[in-house]
């Protein structure tokens, strides 16, 4: 008995477990059927799956699950179609993925999923291309196709020529000091001049001498330039012309074209409206001026979202007072038998009783209740409309809520067939919107204020009017308000005063009593109703996009003279990149007899030393030869020869090349402003780099405020079009970058540009953890610059 019990308990437990599993599967199956009837196919799939897991061999469960998956797939495919119609590609992809997972045989969903993913990829590629547009434009602007002289150090010099010195001799001397061939236009005329310049470079000296003598110059190649007399004709003959196309992002091409022609004087300019581009052909200075003008005017137009609430305040006041009876009726009933007739129209009576009729056979009914009423009521407020309108700057946005009412319009037609016939008339209908008509035209000012020009009209359908001839036309009661508001972002303005009033009065009472002056107030009832309806408009604007005005747009730009437009940034430097820091100034002064050049401080010599040479040429060139510049020449002339007893350097020895100067780093701009989820770029600039082959940078920042989303090589490394290898690691709070080149890059410019995204409001400091350079001369160290700042606003 004991052994049987031990064997029976596990069997019983197994049976109970199987029954419980079967019950749970059945319950899940029934719930799935219930959800399927409601159309909740996702829940039905979950329930049928649960049932099949507990009873894997059930054929009905398998069939129900497959059917539910097919229906759920169709449902999600239909939702994906709706998201596609609304151009919500991301949500459409989610729905299509669910649809294909439910039903792998849904070929339409699978095909659409492939197409939508391709469309998203193309859109992302387009966004990336547009993001790179500004960088590409920056690189293109830095390449000006104007010839320059070969690279020379901008060493300060001093020139002193007394009165009576020929201008051509001064220019020749200046050119020989710099190793530049000076040519002259055929119309050049030599004249006497006087020059006294101290601590100026060759370019500064050339500019001052040519300007004061009504001359200008043009660089022909790396070693030669030509001097030309100043005149409009000569300018047209010698000035270089460049062609450039500007692709506008926001402004209209015709408007910008008129501004450019008016301010710059460029005549050869064309606007392509379809492409939104302007092509100009002029001198480099005028084209650069046009670029600044276009950049200042091609700003994104402001956009605002306006929250509008139209409120109707119904101030209906009703007063009802006076005394009234429960029934204004007095009745008499004939009841000789003493029984009520229950409303019967007649009473049955034997004839012999007619002789005994008297007043006792009549029953009189009077009002049994008297009511005194003192009632006053008042209305409330309701919201007629609460839309959110998004409007672009200068573009009107219209809101219309109501119905179209046909208004008949009669016109008279002149008869054309029978002479003397009366004028005929023709009736047509014009439809008018009766309800709420609101028109808003916003303008976002540079300081963030919003100007709103609005026109609001509220109309209701009135009582039809008879105009004769059996024609009745509707009447419309209209209330209008228009004006201009200036609000801050998020500030609310309430506009009211559109009031309409309607008063009604009535009096009731017993017949004849309401006309008796005193009794009508005692036994009568008066009712007065006053309907005051006021419409209020609540307007709250929010800035979505505002014109981005930079400090550069507000700066005053020097553009030369009225006769000659000249921009400092329009052309590259006269010489190439500077090779070294400036050396002590070299003084070139004429001797009193013939105004030739000689060193200001000659080498030490004995009293018997011969006088300094009077020839203006350096010692290594004879008076009849033109100087040829060495590859790394200095603008300072070589020292003249000294007597053998003097321990000075031999005259034929060229001065040693100056040592390589220090390299400094800085952030540009030092502070960047962002919105939350907005992006901005912070650039690291190197100043005085030479033969740069590789740069390694490690930056740190506050990851709670901003996030580094991208990094790229700067213009110093990519300006000449050479390929740049890049390695970047964007970590939380740290950016590690490495850029390499096959050939060396020299000069000053951006080496790394990092794009940050705002995460939360606050201020984040971006610091240089380490920076190292590899140049043709070996490794170089750079001092740590001051940290940059990123300010994130809500």
PDB file of C-alpha atoms in Angstrom, residues 306-538:
ATOM      1  CA  UNK A 306       2.250  81.168 -33.432  1.00  0.00           C
ATOM      2  CA  UNK A 307      -0.122  79.761 -30.846  1.00  0.00           C
ATOM      3  CA  UNK A 308      -3.503  81.381 -31.437  1.00  0.00           C
ATOM      4  CA  UNK A 309      -6.533  81.067 -29.177  1.00  0.00           C
ATOM      5  CA  UNK A 310      -9.822  82.620 -30.238  1.00  0.00           C
ATOM      6  CA  UNK A 311     -12.058  83.063 -27.176  1.00  0.00           C
ATOM      7  CA  UNK A 312     -15.694  84.085 -27.187  1.00  0.00           C
ATOM      8  CA  UNK A 313     -16.912  85.572 -23.910  1.00  0.00           C
ATOM      9  CA  UNK A 314     -20.714  85.309 -23.818  1.00  0.00           C
ATOM     10  CA  UNK A 315     -21.925  87.850 -21.249  1.00  0.00           C
ATOM     11  CA  UNK A 316     -25.635  87.014 -21.473  1.00  0.00           C
ATOM     12  CA  UNK A 317     -27.577  88.558 -18.612  1.00  0.00           C
ATOM     13  CA  UNK A 318     -31.223  87.499 -18.072  1.00  0.00           C
ATOM     14  CA  UNK A 319     -33.446  89.053 -15.396  1.00  0.00           C
ATOM     15  CA  UNK A 320     -36.913  87.695 -14.651  1.00  0.00           C
ATOM     16  CA  UNK A 321     -38.980  89.062 -11.782  1.00  0.00           C
ATOM     17  CA  UNK A 322     -42.622  89.613 -10.748  1.00  0.00           C
ATOM     18  CA  UNK A 323     -45.596  87.672  -9.404  1.00  0.00           C
ATOM     19  CA  UNK A 324     -47.473  85.224 -11.537  1.00  0.00           C
ATOM     20  CA  UNK A 325     -50.352  82.822 -10.811  1.00  0.00           C
ATOM     21  CA  UNK A 326     -49.915  79.107 -11.297  1.00  0.00           C
ATOM     22  CA  UNK A 327     -52.487  79.224 -14.117  1.00  0.00           C
ATOM     23  CA  UNK A 328     -53.853  82.293 -15.781  1.00  0.00           C
ATOM     24  CA  UNK A 329     -57.274  80.531 -16.112  1.00  0.00           C
ATOM     25  CA  UNK A 330     -60.642  80.876 -14.399  1.00  0.00           C
ATOM     26  CA  UNK A 331     -63.191  78.113 -15.126  1.00  0.00           C
ATOM     27  CA  UNK A 332     -66.835  77.180 -14.264  1.00  0.00           C
ATOM     28  CA  UNK A 333     -68.132  73.588 -14.438  1.00  0.00           C
ATOM     29  CA  UNK A 334     -71.842  72.487 -14.416  1.00  0.00           C
ATOM     30  CA  UNK A 335     -72.205  69.646 -11.876  1.00  0.00           C
ATOM     31  CA  UNK A 336     -75.806  69.302 -10.673  1.00  0.00           C
ATOM     32  CA  UNK A 337     -75.223  65.716  -9.556  1.00  0.00           C
ATOM     33  CA  UNK A 338     -72.143  66.622  -7.506  1.00  0.00           C
ATOM     34  CA  UNK A 339     -69.890  64.312  -9.522  1.00  0.00           C
ATOM     35  CA  UNK A 340     -66.906  65.516 -11.598  1.00  0.00           C
ATOM     36  CA  UNK A 341     -67.305  65.003 -15.310  1.00  0.00           C
ATOM     37  CA  UNK A 342     -63.638  64.164 -15.850  1.00  0.00           C
ATOM     38  CA  UNK A 343     -63.388  66.575 -18.688  1.00  0.00           C
ATOM     39  CA  UNK A 344     -66.532  65.384 -20.487  1.00  0.00           C
ATOM     40  CA  UNK A 345     -67.958  67.820 -22.977  1.00  0.00           C
ATOM     41  CA  UNK A 346     -71.594  67.427 -21.724  1.00  0.00           C
ATOM     42  CA  UNK A 347     -73.603  66.339 -18.689  1.00  0.00           C
ATOM     43  CA  UNK A 348     -76.575  63.937 -18.817  1.00  0.00           C
ATOM     44  CA  UNK A 349     -79.603  65.244 -16.866  1.00  0.00           C
ATOM     45  CA  UNK A 350     -83.258  64.191 -16.688  1.00  0.00           C
ATOM     46  CA  UNK A 351     -85.698  66.848 -17.924  1.00  0.00           C
ATOM     47  CA  UNK A 352     -87.826  67.060 -14.784  1.00  0.00           C
ATOM     48  CA  UNK A 353     -84.805  68.337 -12.834  1.00  0.00           C
ATOM     49  CA  UNK A 354     -84.354  71.438 -15.012  1.00  0.00           C
ATOM     50  CA  UNK A 355     -86.833  73.436 -12.949  1.00  0.00           C
ATOM     51  CA  UNK A 356     -84.725  73.022  -9.794  1.00  0.00           C
ATOM     52  CA  UNK A 357     -81.368  74.272 -11.203  1.00  0.00           C
ATOM     53  CA  UNK A 358     -79.610  77.114  -9.312  1.00  0.00           C
ATOM     54  CA  UNK A 359     -76.093  78.506  -8.517  1.00  0.00           C
ATOM     55  CA  UNK A 360     -75.321  75.535  -6.329  1.00  0.00           C
ATOM     56  CA  UNK A 361     -75.154  73.354  -9.436  1.00  0.00           C
ATOM     57  CA  UNK A 362     -72.065  75.256 -10.770  1.00  0.00           C
ATOM     58  CA  UNK A 363     -68.411  74.716  -9.695  1.00  0.00           C
ATOM     59  CA  UNK A 364     -65.899  77.631 -10.227  1.00  0.00           C
ATOM     60  CA  UNK A 365     -62.120  76.918 -10.580  1.00  0.00           C
ATOM     61  CA  UNK A 366     -59.545  79.636  -9.587  1.00  0.00           C
ATOM     62  CA  UNK A 367     -55.680  79.605  -9.605  1.00  0.00           C
ATOM     63  CA  UNK A 368     -54.485  77.898  -6.466  1.00  0.00           C
ATOM     64  CA  UNK A 369     -50.776  79.021  -6.435  1.00  0.00           C
ATOM     65  CA  UNK A 370     -48.961  82.346  -6.708  1.00  0.00           C
ATOM     66  CA  UNK A 371     -45.236  82.375  -7.662  1.00  0.00           C
ATOM     67  CA  UNK A 372     -42.784  85.207  -7.042  1.00  0.00           C
ATOM     68  CA  UNK A 373     -39.698  84.994  -9.326  1.00  0.00           C
ATOM     69  CA  UNK A 374     -36.452  86.912  -8.928  1.00  0.00           C
ATOM     70  CA  UNK A 375     -34.032  85.253 -11.377  1.00  0.00           C
ATOM     71  CA  UNK A 376     -30.751  86.568 -12.775  1.00  0.00           C
ATOM     72  CA  UNK A 377     -28.325  84.554 -14.931  1.00  0.00           C
ATOM     73  CA  UNK A 378     -24.998  85.269 -16.697  1.00  0.00           C
ATOM     74  CA  UNK A 379     -23.063  83.471 -19.449  1.00  0.00           C
ATOM     75  CA  UNK A 380     -19.526  82.051 -19.676  1.00  0.00           C
ATOM     76  CA  UNK A 381     -16.452  81.784 -21.936  1.00  0.00           C
ATOM     77  CA  UNK A 382     -15.701  79.251 -24.650  1.00  0.00           C
ATOM     78  CA  UNK A 383     -12.760  78.618 -26.971  1.00  0.00           C
ATOM     79  CA  UNK A 384     -13.711  78.916 -30.641  1.00  0.00           C
ATOM     80  CA  UNK A 385     -10.345  77.797 -32.049  1.00  0.00           C
ATOM     81  CA  UNK A 386      -6.851  77.002 -30.792  1.00  0.00           C
ATOM     82  CA  UNK A 387      -4.568  76.445 -33.811  1.00  0.00           C
ATOM     83  CA  UNK A 388      -0.741  76.446 -34.046  1.00  0.00           C
ATOM     84  CA  UNK A 389       0.440  78.217 -37.176  1.00  0.00           C
ATOM     85  CA  UNK A 390       3.966  78.032 -38.580  1.00  0.00           C
ATOM     86  CA  UNK A 391       4.833  81.001 -40.749  1.00  0.00           C
ATOM     87  CA  UNK A 392       7.923  82.155 -42.633  1.00  0.00           C
ATOM     88  CA  UNK A 393       9.156  85.715 -42.427  1.00  0.00           C
ATOM     89  CA  UNK A 394       7.343  88.065 -44.782  1.00  0.00           C
ATOM     90  CA  UNK A 395       4.922  85.356 -45.950  1.00  0.00           C
ATOM     91  CA  UNK A 396       1.271  85.655 -44.847  1.00  0.00           C
ATOM     92  CA  UNK A 397      -0.314  82.641 -43.168  1.00  0.00           C
ATOM     93  CA  UNK A 398      -4.087  82.351 -43.237  1.00  0.00           C
ATOM     94  CA  UNK A 399      -6.505  80.494 -40.944  1.00  0.00           C
ATOM     95  CA  UNK A 400     -10.130  80.086 -42.035  1.00  0.00           C
ATOM     96  CA  UNK A 401     -12.776  78.408 -39.888  1.00  0.00           C
ATOM     97  CA  UNK A 402     -16.418  78.592 -40.965  1.00  0.00           C
ATOM     98  CA  UNK A 403     -18.666  77.884 -43.920  1.00  0.00           C
ATOM     99  CA  UNK A 404     -18.982  79.250 -47.434  1.00  0.00           C
ATOM    100  CA  UNK A 405     -22.189  81.261 -47.890  1.00  0.00           C
ATOM    101  CA  UNK A 406     -23.389  82.064 -51.433  1.00  0.00           C
ATOM    102  CA  UNK A 407     -24.087  85.758 -51.957  1.00  0.00           C
ATOM    103  CA  UNK A 408     -26.142  86.595 -55.086  1.00  0.00           C
ATOM    104  CA  UNK A 409     -24.723  89.264 -57.384  1.00  0.00           C
ATOM    105  CA  UNK A 410     -26.952  90.719 -60.103  1.00  0.00           C
ATOM    106  CA  UNK A 411     -25.518  92.289 -63.242  1.00  0.00           C
ATOM    107  CA  UNK A 412     -27.413  93.981 -66.072  1.00  0.00           C
ATOM    108  CA  UNK A 413     -26.767  92.921 -69.655  1.00  0.00           C
ATOM    109  CA  UNK A 414     -27.205  95.164 -72.683  1.00  0.00           C
ATOM    110  CA  UNK A 415     -29.547  93.634 -75.315  1.00  0.00           C
ATOM    111  CA  UNK A 416     -27.800  92.764 -78.573  1.00  0.00           C
ATOM    112  CA  UNK A 417     -30.602  91.198 -80.602  1.00  0.00           C
ATOM    113  CA  UNK A 418     -33.755  93.329 -80.536  1.00  0.00           C
ATOM    114  CA  UNK A 419     -33.340  97.132 -80.643  1.00  0.00           C
ATOM    115  CA  UNK A 420     -35.256  98.938 -77.919  1.00  0.00           C
ATOM    116  CA  UNK A 421     -35.438  95.863 -75.709  1.00  0.00           C
ATOM    117  CA  UNK A 422     -35.090  96.490 -71.967  1.00  0.00           C
ATOM    118  CA  UNK A 423     -31.870  95.649 -70.189  1.00  0.00           C
ATOM    119  CA  UNK A 424     -31.694  92.067 -69.005  1.00  0.00           C
ATOM    120  CA  UNK A 425     -30.202  90.953 -65.762  1.00  0.00           C
ATOM    121  CA  UNK A 426     -28.061  87.984 -64.832  1.00  0.00           C
ATOM    122  CA  UNK A 427     -27.557  86.692 -61.322  1.00  0.00           C
ATOM    123  CA  UNK A 428     -24.365  84.968 -60.217  1.00  0.00           C
ATOM    124  CA  UNK A 429     -23.188  83.845 -56.809  1.00  0.00           C
ATOM    125  CA  UNK A 430     -20.047  84.704 -54.909  1.00  0.00           C
ATOM    126  CA  UNK A 431     -19.058  82.601 -51.927  1.00  0.00           C
ATOM    127  CA  UNK A 432     -17.952  84.256 -48.727  1.00  0.00           C
ATOM    128  CA  UNK A 433     -16.389  82.538 -45.746  1.00  0.00           C
ATOM    129  CA  UNK A 434     -18.483  83.238 -42.655  1.00  0.00           C
ATOM    130  CA  UNK A 435     -16.734  82.401 -39.406  1.00  0.00           C
ATOM    131  CA  UNK A 436     -13.145  83.101 -38.320  1.00  0.00           C
ATOM    132  CA  UNK A 437     -10.617  84.524 -40.800  1.00  0.00           C
ATOM    133  CA  UNK A 438      -7.138  85.186 -39.405  1.00  0.00           C
ATOM    134  CA  UNK A 439      -4.072  86.296 -41.378  1.00  0.00           C
ATOM    135  CA  UNK A 440      -0.597  86.633 -39.810  1.00  0.00           C
ATOM    136  CA  UNK A 441       2.610  87.965 -41.381  1.00  0.00           C
ATOM    137  CA  UNK A 442       5.630  87.601 -39.057  1.00  0.00           C
ATOM    138  CA  UNK A 443       9.049  89.219 -39.080  1.00  0.00           C
ATOM    139  CA  UNK A 444      11.930  88.079 -36.860  1.00  0.00           C
ATOM    140  CA  UNK A 445      14.252  90.929 -35.938  1.00  0.00           C
ATOM    141  CA  UNK A 446      17.994  90.548 -35.459  1.00  0.00           C
ATOM    142  CA  UNK A 447      17.674  90.933 -31.662  1.00  0.00           C
ATOM    143  CA  UNK A 448      15.128  88.098 -31.451  1.00  0.00           C
ATOM    144  CA  UNK A 449      11.956  90.188 -31.172  1.00  0.00           C
ATOM    145  CA  UNK A 450       9.007  89.200 -33.355  1.00  0.00           C
ATOM    146  CA  UNK A 451       6.861  91.677 -35.263  1.00  0.00           C
ATOM    147  CA  UNK A 452       3.429  90.307 -36.188  1.00  0.00           C
ATOM    148  CA  UNK A 453       1.197  92.008 -38.705  1.00  0.00           C
ATOM    149  CA  UNK A 454      -2.271  90.529 -38.218  1.00  0.00           C
ATOM    150  CA  UNK A 455      -5.746  90.878 -39.690  1.00  0.00           C
ATOM    151  CA  UNK A 456      -8.602  89.144 -37.849  1.00  0.00           C
ATOM    152  CA  UNK A 457     -12.210  88.963 -39.044  1.00  0.00           C
ATOM    153  CA  UNK A 458     -15.111  87.343 -37.209  1.00  0.00           C
ATOM    154  CA  UNK A 459     -18.430  87.089 -38.991  1.00  0.00           C
ATOM    155  CA  UNK A 460     -21.802  85.461 -38.295  1.00  0.00           C
ATOM    156  CA  UNK A 461     -24.805  84.895 -40.500  1.00  0.00           C
ATOM    157  CA  UNK A 462     -27.581  87.397 -39.787  1.00  0.00           C
ATOM    158  CA  UNK A 463     -31.267  87.583 -40.658  1.00  0.00           C
ATOM    159  CA  UNK A 464     -31.988  87.305 -44.412  1.00  0.00           C
ATOM    160  CA  UNK A 465     -33.149  90.503 -46.063  1.00  0.00           C
ATOM    161  CA  UNK A 466     -35.784  90.864 -48.738  1.00  0.00           C
ATOM    162  CA  UNK A 467     -34.512  92.990 -51.620  1.00  0.00           C
ATOM    163  CA  UNK A 468     -37.682  92.782 -53.700  1.00  0.00           C
ATOM    164  CA  UNK A 469     -38.860  90.593 -56.490  1.00  0.00           C
ATOM    165  CA  UNK A 470     -39.176  87.676 -54.134  1.00  0.00           C
ATOM    166  CA  UNK A 471     -35.375  87.600 -53.694  1.00  0.00           C
ATOM    167  CA  UNK A 472     -33.992  87.231 -50.213  1.00  0.00           C
ATOM    168  CA  UNK A 473     -30.251  87.524 -49.574  1.00  0.00           C
ATOM    169  CA  UNK A 474     -28.352  86.647 -46.410  1.00  0.00           C
ATOM    170  CA  UNK A 475     -26.848  89.312 -44.227  1.00  0.00           C
ATOM    171  CA  UNK A 476     -23.480  88.955 -42.525  1.00  0.00           C
ATOM    172  CA  UNK A 477     -22.411  90.605 -39.293  1.00  0.00           C
ATOM    173  CA  UNK A 478     -18.662  91.217 -39.384  1.00  0.00           C
ATOM    174  CA  UNK A 479     -16.131  92.302 -36.768  1.00  0.00           C
ATOM    175  CA  UNK A 480     -12.578  93.188 -37.864  1.00  0.00           C
ATOM    176  CA  UNK A 481      -9.334  94.080 -36.127  1.00  0.00           C
ATOM    177  CA  UNK A 482      -5.913  94.611 -37.675  1.00  0.00           C
ATOM    178  CA  UNK A 483      -2.588  95.948 -36.508  1.00  0.00           C
ATOM    179  CA  UNK A 484       1.082  95.202 -35.758  1.00  0.00           C
ATOM    180  CA  UNK A 485       2.420  93.620 -32.568  1.00  0.00           C
ATOM    181  CA  UNK A 486       6.049  93.443 -31.388  1.00  0.00           C
ATOM    182  CA  UNK A 487       6.567  90.588 -28.953  1.00  0.00           C
ATOM    183  CA  UNK A 488       9.401  88.610 -27.426  1.00  0.00           C
ATOM    184  CA  UNK A 489       9.753  84.882 -27.875  1.00  0.00           C
ATOM    185  CA  UNK A 490       7.027  83.218 -25.777  1.00  0.00           C
ATOM    186  CA  UNK A 491       5.314  86.490 -24.815  1.00  0.00           C
ATOM    187  CA  UNK A 492       1.502  86.435 -24.951  1.00  0.00           C
ATOM    188  CA  UNK A 493      -0.648  89.320 -26.151  1.00  0.00           C
ATOM    189  CA  UNK A 494      -4.415  89.473 -25.628  1.00  0.00           C
ATOM    190  CA  UNK A 495      -6.520  91.464 -28.092  1.00  0.00           C
ATOM    191  CA  UNK A 496     -10.135  92.283 -27.209  1.00  0.00           C
ATOM    192  CA  UNK A 497     -12.873  94.810 -27.703  1.00  0.00           C
ATOM    193  CA  UNK A 498     -14.873  93.076 -30.447  1.00  0.00           C
ATOM    194  CA  UNK A 499     -18.204  93.386 -28.673  1.00  0.00           C
ATOM    195  CA  UNK A 500     -21.758  92.952 -29.979  1.00  0.00           C
ATOM    196  CA  UNK A 501     -24.806  93.704 -27.812  1.00  0.00           C
ATOM    197  CA  UNK A 502     -28.450  92.613 -28.190  1.00  0.00           C
ATOM    198  CA  UNK A 503     -31.186  93.490 -25.686  1.00  0.00           C
ATOM    199  CA  UNK A 504     -34.736  91.996 -25.472  1.00  0.00           C
ATOM    200  CA  UNK A 505     -37.526  92.576 -22.946  1.00  0.00           C
ATOM    201  CA  UNK A 506     -40.940  90.912 -22.461  1.00  0.00           C
ATOM    202  CA  UNK A 507     -43.862  91.105 -20.020  1.00  0.00           C
ATOM    203  CA  UNK A 508     -46.541  88.510 -19.209  1.00  0.00           C
ATOM    204  CA  UNK A 509     -49.603  88.424 -16.910  1.00  0.00           C
ATOM    205  CA  UNK A 510     -53.365  87.876 -16.694  1.00  0.00           C
ATOM    206  CA  UNK A 511     -55.545  89.216 -19.491  1.00  0.00           C
ATOM    207  CA  UNK A 512     -56.012  92.912 -19.035  1.00  0.00           C
ATOM    208  CA  UNK A 513     -53.933  93.047 -15.870  1.00  0.00           C
ATOM    209  CA  UNK A 514     -50.627  93.625 -17.711  1.00  0.00           C
ATOM    210  CA  UNK A 515     -52.026  96.898 -19.075  1.00  0.00           C
ATOM    211  CA  UNK A 516     -52.976  98.291 -15.660  1.00  0.00           C
ATOM    212  CA  UNK A 517     -50.021 100.391 -14.468  1.00  0.00           C
ATOM    213  CA  UNK A 518     -49.933  99.266 -10.886  1.00  0.00           C
ATOM    214  CA  UNK A 519     -51.388  95.783 -11.049  1.00  0.00           C
ATOM    215  CA  UNK A 520     -49.165  94.751 -13.947  1.00  0.00           C
ATOM    216  CA  UNK A 521     -46.170  95.077 -11.670  1.00  0.00           C
ATOM    217  CA  UNK A 522     -47.854  93.141  -8.869  1.00  0.00           C
ATOM    218  CA  UNK A 523     -49.559  90.370 -10.815  1.00  0.00           C
ATOM    219  CA  UNK A 524     -47.358  90.456 -13.935  1.00  0.00           C
ATOM    220  CA  UNK A 525     -43.962  89.074 -14.886  1.00  0.00           C
ATOM    221  CA  UNK A 526     -41.124  91.005 -16.600  1.00  0.00           C
ATOM    222  CA  UNK A 527     -38.175  89.456 -18.447  1.00  0.00           C
ATOM    223  CA  UNK A 528     -35.142  91.354 -19.749  1.00  0.00           C
ATOM    224  CA  UNK A 529     -32.303  89.731 -21.649  1.00  0.00           C
ATOM    225  CA  UNK A 530     -29.015  91.398 -22.621  1.00  0.00           C
ATOM    226  CA  UNK A 531     -26.596  89.467 -24.820  1.00  0.00           C
ATOM    227  CA  UNK A 532     -23.015  90.842 -24.774  1.00  0.00           C
ATOM    228  CA  UNK A 533     -20.629  88.801 -26.886  1.00  0.00           C
ATOM    229  CA  UNK A 534     -16.920  89.727 -26.874  1.00  0.00           C
ATOM    230  CA  UNK A 535     -14.260  87.987 -28.943  1.00  0.00           C
ATOM    231  CA  UNK A 536     -10.712  87.859 -27.537  1.00  0.00           C
ATOM    232  CA  UNK A 537      -7.584  86.755 -29.413  1.00  0.00           C
ATOM    233  CA  UNK A 538      -4.593  85.319 -27.547  1.00  0.00           C
TER     234      UNK A 538
END
